[in-house]
Short mmCIF file of C-alpha atoms in Angstrom, two decimals:
data_model
loop_
_atom_site.label_atom_id
_atom_site.label_comp_id
_atom_site.label_asym_id
_atom_site.label_seq_id
_atom_site.Cartn_x
_atom_site.Cartn_y
_atom_site.Cartn_z
CA UNK A 21 0.03 -0.08 -0.02
CA UNK A 22 3.14 2.33 0.20
CA UNK A 23 3.14 2.82 -3.44
CA UNK A 24 -0.51 3.97 -3.93
CA UNK A 25 -0.14 6.31 -1.02
CA UNK A 26 3.12 7.88 -2.35
CA UNK A 27 1.17 8.25 -5.64
CA UNK A 28 -1.58 10.06 -3.82
CA UNK A 29 1.12 12.19 -2.03
CA UNK A 30 2.73 13.20 -5.20
CA UNK A 31 -0.56 14.15 -6.94
CA UNK A 32 -1.64 16.16 -4.03
CA UNK A 33 1.73 18.10 -3.78
CA UNK A 34 1.56 18.76 -7.60
CA UNK A 35 -1.90 20.21 -7.47
CA UNK A 36 -0.85 22.52 -4.57
CA UNK A 37 2.35 23.43 -6.40
CA UNK A 38 0.40 24.51 -9.49
CA UNK A 39 -2.09 26.52 -7.58
CA UNK A 40 0.56 28.24 -5.51
CA UNK A 41 1.94 29.33 -8.95
CA UNK A 42 -1.19 30.47 -10.44
CA UNK A 43 -3.08 33.82 -10.37
CA UNK A 44 -5.73 32.33 -7.87
CA UNK A 45 -3.55 32.50 -4.77
CA UNK A 46 -4.53 36.01 -3.96
CA UNK A 47 -8.30 35.48 -4.64
CA UNK A 48 -8.36 32.19 -2.52
CA UNK A 49 -6.58 33.88 0.44
CA UNK A 50 -9.04 36.59 0.66
CA UNK A 51 -12.01 34.46 0.73
CA UNK A 52 -14.11 34.53 4.01
CA UNK A 53 -15.01 30.91 3.43
CA UNK A 54 -11.40 29.73 3.40
CA UNK A 55 -9.65 31.78 6.01
CA UNK A 56 -10.86 33.76 9.19
CA UNK A 57 -9.10 36.36 11.22
CA UNK A 58 -7.92 33.62 13.51
CA UNK A 59 -6.24 31.69 10.77
CA UNK A 60 -5.45 34.00 7.88
CA UNK A 61 -1.94 33.98 6.63
CA UNK A 62 -1.81 37.84 6.34
CA UNK A 63 -2.39 38.15 10.02
CA UNK A 64 0.66 35.97 10.60
CA UNK A 65 2.80 38.15 8.34
CA UNK A 66 1.59 41.30 10.30
CA UNK A 67 2.43 39.57 13.54
CA UNK A 68 5.87 38.72 12.17
CA UNK A 69 6.49 42.26 11.10
CA UNK A 70 5.67 43.54 14.51
CA UNK A 71 7.83 41.02 16.23
CA UNK A 72 10.62 42.15 13.82
CA UNK A 73 10.10 45.82 14.92
CA UNK A 74 10.36 44.78 18.43
CA UNK A 75 6.59 45.24 19.16
CA UNK A 76 4.45 42.59 20.68
CA UNK A 77 2.14 41.06 18.07
CA UNK A 78 -0.69 40.98 20.59
CA UNK A 79 -0.49 44.72 21.52
CA UNK A 80 -3.49 45.37 19.03
CA UNK A 81 -6.52 43.45 18.20
CA UNK A 82 -5.30 41.98 14.89
CA UNK A 83 -2.90 39.08 15.60
CA UNK A 84 -4.55 35.99 17.24
CA UNK A 85 -2.21 33.21 16.52
CA UNK A 86 -0.22 31.33 19.22
CA UNK A 87 3.42 32.18 19.99
CA UNK A 88 4.74 28.94 18.75
CA UNK A 89 3.25 29.38 15.42
CA UNK A 90 4.70 32.88 15.06
CA UNK A 91 8.11 31.75 16.01
CA UNK A 92 7.90 28.65 13.73
CA UNK A 93 7.21 30.96 10.79
CA UNK A 94 9.86 33.28 11.97
CA UNK A 95 12.53 30.95 10.71
CA UNK A 96 10.52 29.48 7.90
CA UNK A 97 8.65 32.39 6.40
CA UNK A 98 10.58 31.89 3.15
CA UNK A 99 9.24 28.25 2.88
CA UNK A 100 5.84 28.80 3.87
CA UNK A 101 4.26 27.14 0.84
CA UNK A 102 6.57 24.16 1.57
CA UNK A 103 5.41 23.99 5.32
CA UNK A 104 1.83 24.02 4.38
CA UNK A 105 2.29 21.27 1.64
CA UNK A 106 4.25 19.10 4.14
CA UNK A 107 1.57 19.57 6.91
CA UNK A 108 -1.00 18.28 4.57
CA UNK A 109 0.90 15.32 3.68
CA UNK A 110 1.89 14.58 7.31
CA UNK A 111 -1.85 14.83 8.21
CA UNK A 112 -2.75 12.36 5.37
CA UNK A 113 -0.03 9.82 6.42
CA UNK A 114 -1.17 9.99 10.08
CA UNK A 115 -4.69 9.35 9.24
CA UNK A 116 -3.54 6.61 6.88
CA UNK A 117 -1.80 4.71 9.70
CA UNK A 118 -4.36 5.48 12.36
CA UNK A 119 -7.07 3.94 10.25
CA UNK A 120 -4.89 1.06 9.39
CA UNK A 121 -4.58 0.21 12.95
CA UNK A 122 -8.15 0.99 13.78
CA UNK A 123 -9.37 -1.47 11.08
CA UNK A 124 -7.05 -4.31 12.55
CA UNK A 125 -8.74 -3.61 16.07
CA UNK A 126 -12.26 -3.69 14.45
CA UNK A 127 -11.44 -7.09 12.90
CA UNK A 128 -9.95 -8.50 15.91
CA UNK A 129 -13.02 -7.50 18.07
CA UNK A 130 -15.37 -8.87 15.39
CA UNK A 131 -13.54 -12.18 15.45
CA UNK A 132 -13.59 -12.30 19.35
CA UNK A 133 -17.38 -11.45 19.51
CA UNK A 134 -18.10 -14.16 16.87
CA UNK A 135 -16.33 -16.70 18.89
CA UNK A 136 -18.29 -15.76 22.00
CA UNK A 137 -21.73 -16.08 20.05
CA UNK A 138 -22.41 -12.29 20.71
CA UNK A 139 -23.63 -11.84 17.24
CA UNK A 140 -26.99 -13.07 15.64
CA UNK A 141 -26.76 -16.16 13.37
CA UNK A 142 -28.04 -14.40 10.33
CA UNK A 143 -25.75 -11.38 10.09
CA UNK A 144 -22.88 -12.81 8.19
CA UNK A 145 -23.30 -10.29 5.46
CA UNK A 146 -22.86 -7.33 7.98
CA UNK A 147 -19.61 -8.68 9.12
CA UNK A 148 -16.59 -6.63 7.79
CA UNK A 149 -13.79 -8.53 6.32
CA UNK A 150 -10.10 -7.44 6.02
CA UNK A 151 -10.52 -7.53 2.22
CA UNK A 152 -13.44 -5.16 2.17
CA UNK A 153 -11.50 -2.84 4.73
CA UNK A 154 -8.00 -2.97 2.89
CA UNK A 155 -8.27 0.11 0.93
CA UNK A 156 -10.09 2.31 3.51
CA UNK A 157 -6.90 3.89 4.89
CA UNK A 158 -5.86 4.84 1.23
CA UNK A 159 -9.26 6.25 0.71
CA UNK A 160 -9.04 8.25 3.89
CA UNK A 161 -5.59 9.83 2.80
CA UNK A 162 -7.12 10.30 -0.63
CA UNK A 163 -10.19 12.09 0.65
CA UNK A 164 -8.32 14.36 2.75
CA UNK A 165 -5.47 15.19 0.39
CA UNK A 166 -7.58 15.67 -2.73
CA UNK A 167 -10.46 17.39 -0.93
CA UNK A 168 -11.08 20.90 -2.45
CA UNK A 169 -11.65 22.36 0.96
CA UNK A 170 -8.17 20.97 2.07
CA UNK A 171 -6.60 22.21 -1.18
CA UNK A 172 -8.03 25.67 -0.76
CA UNK A 173 -6.94 25.87 3.01
CA UNK A 174 -3.38 24.91 1.87
CA UNK A 175 -3.11 27.34 -0.88
CA UNK A 176 -4.65 30.20 1.29
CA UNK A 177 -1.92 29.24 3.94
CA UNK A 178 -4.45 28.91 6.65
CA UNK A 179 -2.97 27.78 9.93
CA UNK A 180 -6.04 25.49 10.21
CA UNK A 181 -3.96 23.08 8.27
CA UNK A 182 -1.59 22.86 11.16
CA UNK A 183 -4.41 22.43 13.68
CA UNK A 184 -5.54 19.60 11.47
CA UNK A 185 -2.02 17.90 11.49
CA UNK A 186 -1.82 18.18 15.26
CA UNK A 187 -5.22 16.50 15.62
CA UNK A 188 -4.27 13.76 13.21
CA UNK A 189 -1.30 12.89 15.18
CA UNK A 190 -3.35 12.87 18.38
CA UNK A 191 -5.67 10.31 16.67
CA UNK A 192 -2.74 8.27 15.55
CA UNK A 193 -1.12 8.21 18.94
CA UNK A 194 -4.40 7.41 20.56
CA UNK A 195 -5.09 4.46 18.12
CA UNK A 196 -1.60 3.11 18.67
CA UNK A 197 -2.28 3.18 22.46
CA UNK A 198 0.32 5.84 23.57
CA UNK A 199 -1.30 7.74 26.31
CA UNK A 200 1.63 9.96 26.74
CA UNK A 201 1.84 11.19 23.01
CA UNK A 202 -1.92 11.34 22.80
CA UNK A 203 -1.88 13.59 25.80
CA UNK A 204 0.97 15.93 24.39
CA UNK A 205 -0.86 16.04 20.98
CA UNK A 206 -4.18 16.82 22.55
CA UNK A 207 -2.42 19.57 24.59
CA UNK A 208 -0.96 21.12 21.55
CA UNK A 209 -4.28 20.99 19.58
CA UNK A 210 -6.06 22.77 22.68
CA UNK A 211 -3.27 25.18 22.95
CA UNK A 212 -3.84 26.12 19.29
CA UNK A 213 -7.51 26.28 19.63
CA UNK A 214 -9.76 25.52 22.84
CA UNK A 215 -12.24 23.52 21.23
CA UNK A 216 -10.17 20.16 20.98
CA UNK A 217 -10.35 19.89 24.61
CA UNK A 218 -13.72 18.08 23.86
CA UNK A 219 -11.73 15.13 22.13
CA UNK A 220 -10.39 14.41 25.74
CA UNK A 221 -13.28 12.01 26.68
CA UNK A 222 -13.38 9.98 23.46
CA UNK A 223 -9.42 9.83 23.62
CA UNK A 224 -9.55 8.50 27.14
CA UNK A 225 -12.26 6.00 26.46
CA UNK A 226 -10.27 4.67 23.40
CA UNK A 227 -7.05 4.20 25.37
CA UNK A 228 -9.07 2.30 28.16
CA UNK A 229 -10.36 0.02 25.56
CA UNK A 230 -6.85 -0.65 24.32
CA UNK A 231 -5.83 -1.32 28.01
CA UNK A 232 -8.87 -3.75 28.58
CA UNK A 233 -10.09 -1.48 31.43
CA UNK A 234 -13.76 -1.29 31.90
CA UNK A 235 -15.49 1.91 32.45
CA UNK A 236 -16.44 1.46 36.03
CA UNK A 237 -16.73 4.11 38.64
CA UNK A 238 -15.94 1.48 41.33
CA UNK A 239 -12.75 0.41 39.48
CA UNK A 240 -9.39 1.45 41.04
CA UNK A 241 -7.70 0.71 37.66
CA UNK A 242 -10.12 3.05 35.81
CA UNK A 243 -9.51 5.96 38.01
CA UNK A 244 -5.77 5.35 38.26
CA UNK A 245 -5.50 5.42 34.26
CA UNK A 246 -7.72 8.36 34.04
CA UNK A 247 -5.88 10.42 36.42
CA UNK A 248 -2.50 9.53 34.75
CA UNK A 249 -3.98 10.69 31.41
CA UNK A 250 -5.28 13.85 32.71
CA UNK A 251 -2.18 14.70 34.61
CA UNK A 252 -0.13 14.03 31.42
CA UNK A 253 -2.73 16.25 29.27
CA UNK A 254 -2.69 19.23 31.85
CA UNK A 255 0.95 19.11 32.48
CA UNK A 256 1.84 19.07 28.71
CA UNK A 257 -0.66 22.19 28.29
CA UNK A 258 1.16 24.04 31.25
CA UNK A 259 4.56 23.25 29.72
CA UNK A 260 3.49 24.62 26.22
CA UNK A 261 1.91 27.77 27.77
CA UNK A 262 5.00 28.40 29.95
CA UNK A 263 7.20 27.89 26.92
CA UNK A 264 5.14 30.50 25.11
CA UNK A 265 5.61 32.96 28.15
CA UNK A 266 9.41 32.49 27.95
CA UNK A 267 9.49 33.14 24.20
CA UNK A 268 7.42 36.41 24.72
CA UNK A 269 8.31 37.28 28.19
CA UNK A 270 4.62 38.23 28.44
CA UNK A 271 1.28 36.72 29.03
CA UNK A 272 -0.32 39.10 26.35
CA UNK A 273 -1.05 36.19 24.09
CA UNK A 274 -3.66 34.40 26.17
CA UNK A 275 -6.64 37.00 25.91
CA UNK A 276 -5.57 37.45 22.08
CA UNK A 277 -5.31 33.80 21.35
CA UNK A 278 -8.41 32.31 23.29
CA UNK A 279 -10.60 35.48 23.70
CA UNK A 280 -13.26 36.69 25.90
CA UNK A 281 -10.87 36.41 28.95
CA UNK A 282 -12.20 39.71 30.02
CA UNK A 283 -15.87 38.79 29.32
CA UNK A 284 -16.36 35.37 30.68
CA UNK A 285 -20.18 35.92 31.34
CA UNK A 286 -20.71 36.77 27.70
CA UNK A 287 -18.77 33.56 26.96
CA UNK A 288 -20.86 31.77 29.21
CA UNK A 289 -24.14 33.05 27.48
CA UNK A 290 -22.75 32.09 24.07
CA UNK A 291 -21.78 28.52 25.08
CA UNK A 292 -25.27 27.91 26.82
CA UNK A 293 -26.95 28.99 23.53
CA UNK A 294 -24.72 26.78 21.54
CA UNK A 295 -25.35 23.94 23.76
CA UNK A 296 -29.14 24.41 23.61
CA UNK A 297 -28.95 24.36 19.71
CA UNK A 298 -26.76 21.52 19.07
CA UNK A 299 -27.44 19.17 21.85
CA UNK A 300 -29.28 15.98 21.16
CA UNK A 301 -33.03 16.02 21.76
CA UNK A 302 -33.34 19.73 22.83
CA UNK A 303 -36.38 21.18 24.30
CA UNK A 304 -37.77 24.71 24.83
CA UNK A 305 -36.60 24.66 28.40
CA UNK A 306 -32.85 24.61 27.09
CA UNK A 307 -33.76 27.69 25.08
CA UNK A 308 -35.35 29.54 28.11
CA UNK A 309 -32.28 29.39 30.07
CA UNK A 310 -30.10 31.62 27.83
CA UNK A 311 -32.96 33.63 26.86
CA UNK A 312 -33.19 34.77 30.33
CA UNK A 313 -29.73 36.41 30.08
CA UNK A 314 -30.94 38.83 27.45
CA UNK A 315 -31.62 41.77 29.79
CA UNK A 316 -27.98 41.60 30.79
CA UNK A 317 -27.11 42.43 27.32
CA UNK A 318 -29.74 45.12 26.68
CA UNK A 319 -26.95 47.60 26.00
CA UNK A 320 -26.25 45.74 22.69
CA UNK A 321 -29.79 46.49 21.26
CA UNK A 322 -28.74 49.58 19.37
CA UNK A 323 -26.12 47.31 17.55
CA UNK A 324 -28.40 44.35 16.64
CA UNK A 325 -29.21 44.18 12.99
CA UNK A 326 -32.01 41.60 12.47
CA UNK A 327 -33.51 41.24 16.18
CA UNK A 328 -37.20 41.90 15.08
CA UNK A 329 -37.20 39.53 12.14
CA UNK A 330 -35.35 36.78 14.02
CA UNK A 331 -37.63 37.17 16.99
CA UNK A 332 -40.58 36.80 14.74
CA UNK A 333 -39.17 33.71 13.30
CA UNK A 334 -38.73 32.06 16.70
CA UNK A 335 -42.17 33.05 17.88
CA UNK A 336 -43.84 31.72 14.66
CA UNK A 337 -41.90 28.41 14.81
CA UNK A 338 -42.91 28.01 18.45
CA UNK A 339 -46.68 28.57 17.55
CA UNK A 340 -46.21 26.15 14.64
CA UNK A 341 -44.78 23.29 16.67
CA UNK A 342 -47.97 21.93 18.21
CA UNK A 343 -49.79 22.57 14.95
CA UNK A 344 -47.64 20.44 12.75
CA UNK A 345 -47.16 17.68 15.45
CA UNK A 346 -51.02 17.43 15.56
CA UNK A 347 -51.21 17.30 11.75
CA UNK A 348 -48.63 14.52 11.62
CA UNK A 349 -49.42 12.31 14.63
CA UNK A 350 -53.11 12.76 14.90
CA UNK A 351 -54.69 14.36 11.86
CA UNK A 352 -52.47 12.19 9.39
CA UNK A 353 -52.54 15.06 6.94
CA UNK A 354 -48.72 15.75 7.40
CA UNK A 355 -45.66 13.77 7.83
CA UNK A 356 -42.46 13.97 9.76
CA UNK A 357 -40.72 16.19 7.29
CA UNK A 358 -43.24 19.02 8.18
CA UNK A 359 -42.12 18.80 12.01
CA UNK A 360 -38.52 18.40 11.16
CA UNK A 361 -38.58 21.52 8.71
CA UNK A 362 -40.08 23.73 11.50
CA UNK A 363 -37.49 22.49 13.96
CA UNK A 364 -34.68 23.15 11.58
CA UNK A 365 -36.06 26.71 10.79
CA UNK A 366 -36.16 27.29 14.77
CA UNK A 367 -32.64 26.18 15.17
CA UNK A 368 -31.26 28.23 12.07
CA UNK A 369 -33.27 31.23 13.67
CA UNK A 370 -31.33 30.75 17.01
CA UNK A 371 -28.08 30.50 15.17
CA UNK A 372 -28.73 33.82 13.56
CA UNK A 373 -30.13 35.27 16.61
CA UNK A 374 -27.03 34.38 18.63
CA UNK A 375 -24.66 35.49 15.80
CA UNK A 376 -26.44 38.96 15.82
CA UNK A 377 -25.49 39.41 19.60
CA UNK A 378 -22.05 38.23 18.91
CA UNK A 379 -21.63 40.95 16.28
CA UNK A 380 -23.20 43.62 18.37
CA UNK A 381 -20.91 42.79 21.20
CA UNK A 382 -17.83 42.91 19.16
CA UNK A 383 -18.99 45.90 17.45
CA UNK A 384 -19.35 47.82 20.78
CA UNK A 385 -16.19 46.77 22.07
CA UNK A 386 -14.59 48.17 19.08
CA UNK A 387 -16.51 51.57 19.28
CA UNK A 388 -15.27 51.77 23.02
CA UNK A 389 -11.68 51.54 21.97
CA UNK A 390 -11.72 53.58 18.76
CA UNK A 391 -14.73 55.91 19.26
CA UNK A 392 -18.21 55.94 18.06
CA UNK A 393 -17.58 58.24 14.85
CA UNK A 394 -15.03 56.64 12.81
CA UNK A 395 -13.01 58.76 10.17
CA UNK A 396 -10.91 57.72 7.30
CA UNK A 397 -7.46 59.17 6.76
CA UNK A 398 -8.99 61.88 4.58
CA UNK A 399 -11.47 62.86 7.15
CA UNK A 400 -14.61 61.29 5.56
CA UNK A 401 -16.91 59.17 7.67
CA UNK A 402 -15.91 55.58 7.76
CA UNK A 403 -17.95 52.47 8.11
CA UNK A 404 -17.13 49.65 10.38
CA UNK A 405 -17.06 46.04 8.61
CA UNK A 406 -16.27 43.03 10.66
CA UNK A 407 -14.36 40.50 8.40
#
């Protein structure tokens, strides 16, 4: 399988190299679908320029990358294109070997359950065979490397590609059963972006399975292993953050990279809304909790753009819930798609509703720092646009 993987890698690198030499680079790099203020390459370049001038990259509100990233490209700025192509290749290779090992575990588990008669007698056609799973690792690598989204991110030099590489190595280390390396890579991923912290539990569960340790609260072995993994993870994260401090001799990067350090209550409000929107089997009671906090943010009303329309959407959807349920279950004149459509509309309304508050919050914070009446360099009135 080494030859097909090498062929895929060569093809992927060739596509990226050609795009890097094309006239599309600048267009792709500016697309908001591809890069964000947190991952844009131009922000990294601005941070490097400030660093070269002896100014902290985090002194303003422009740079949001981690110190390790900026120091990495401080030495590799002239080879940035190569760095991003290599990171994509490393991600694909890590995923390839991770899925290869995972498939072996699946086959071994199936064989054991068959021997123990844990499967029904008529499910032979559902059993996955090694021959059937042979090309899955190659397909995973292929799907990643030749995915247009991956290619666009690489060509735009989005630092998201580096985050993907770190997470891929976390998955590889976890599948291989290395708790130490798994904790280190998860700490690196959390350092880059807080969201990978949610991978702690599935990573721990997989490692427990590899160690044949049951998830039992009464088990001493379970708590011992969990404690060891947690200590390795937290310890690695502390070491990485301290290393960042020694590089910069400052803690300024923490609020710039992770945000909302000065506004934990608003962060809590947003998190409650996200949980209520995306949790399994949400109810209106989940929505009621974060809506109770709206008076706290009454000072943001003047900056909200679509509050009336979105409020109407949520109210109308709430009124239609029982109507469509009745038509589906009792009257029989509608089907489940009607109810699904109205719940989907309600959730979309919630997402836009929270996004509006998020926009209003950021806009007010900007005005507090730069003044309410913005002027261009020529003295004409300027308009604030969040990008």
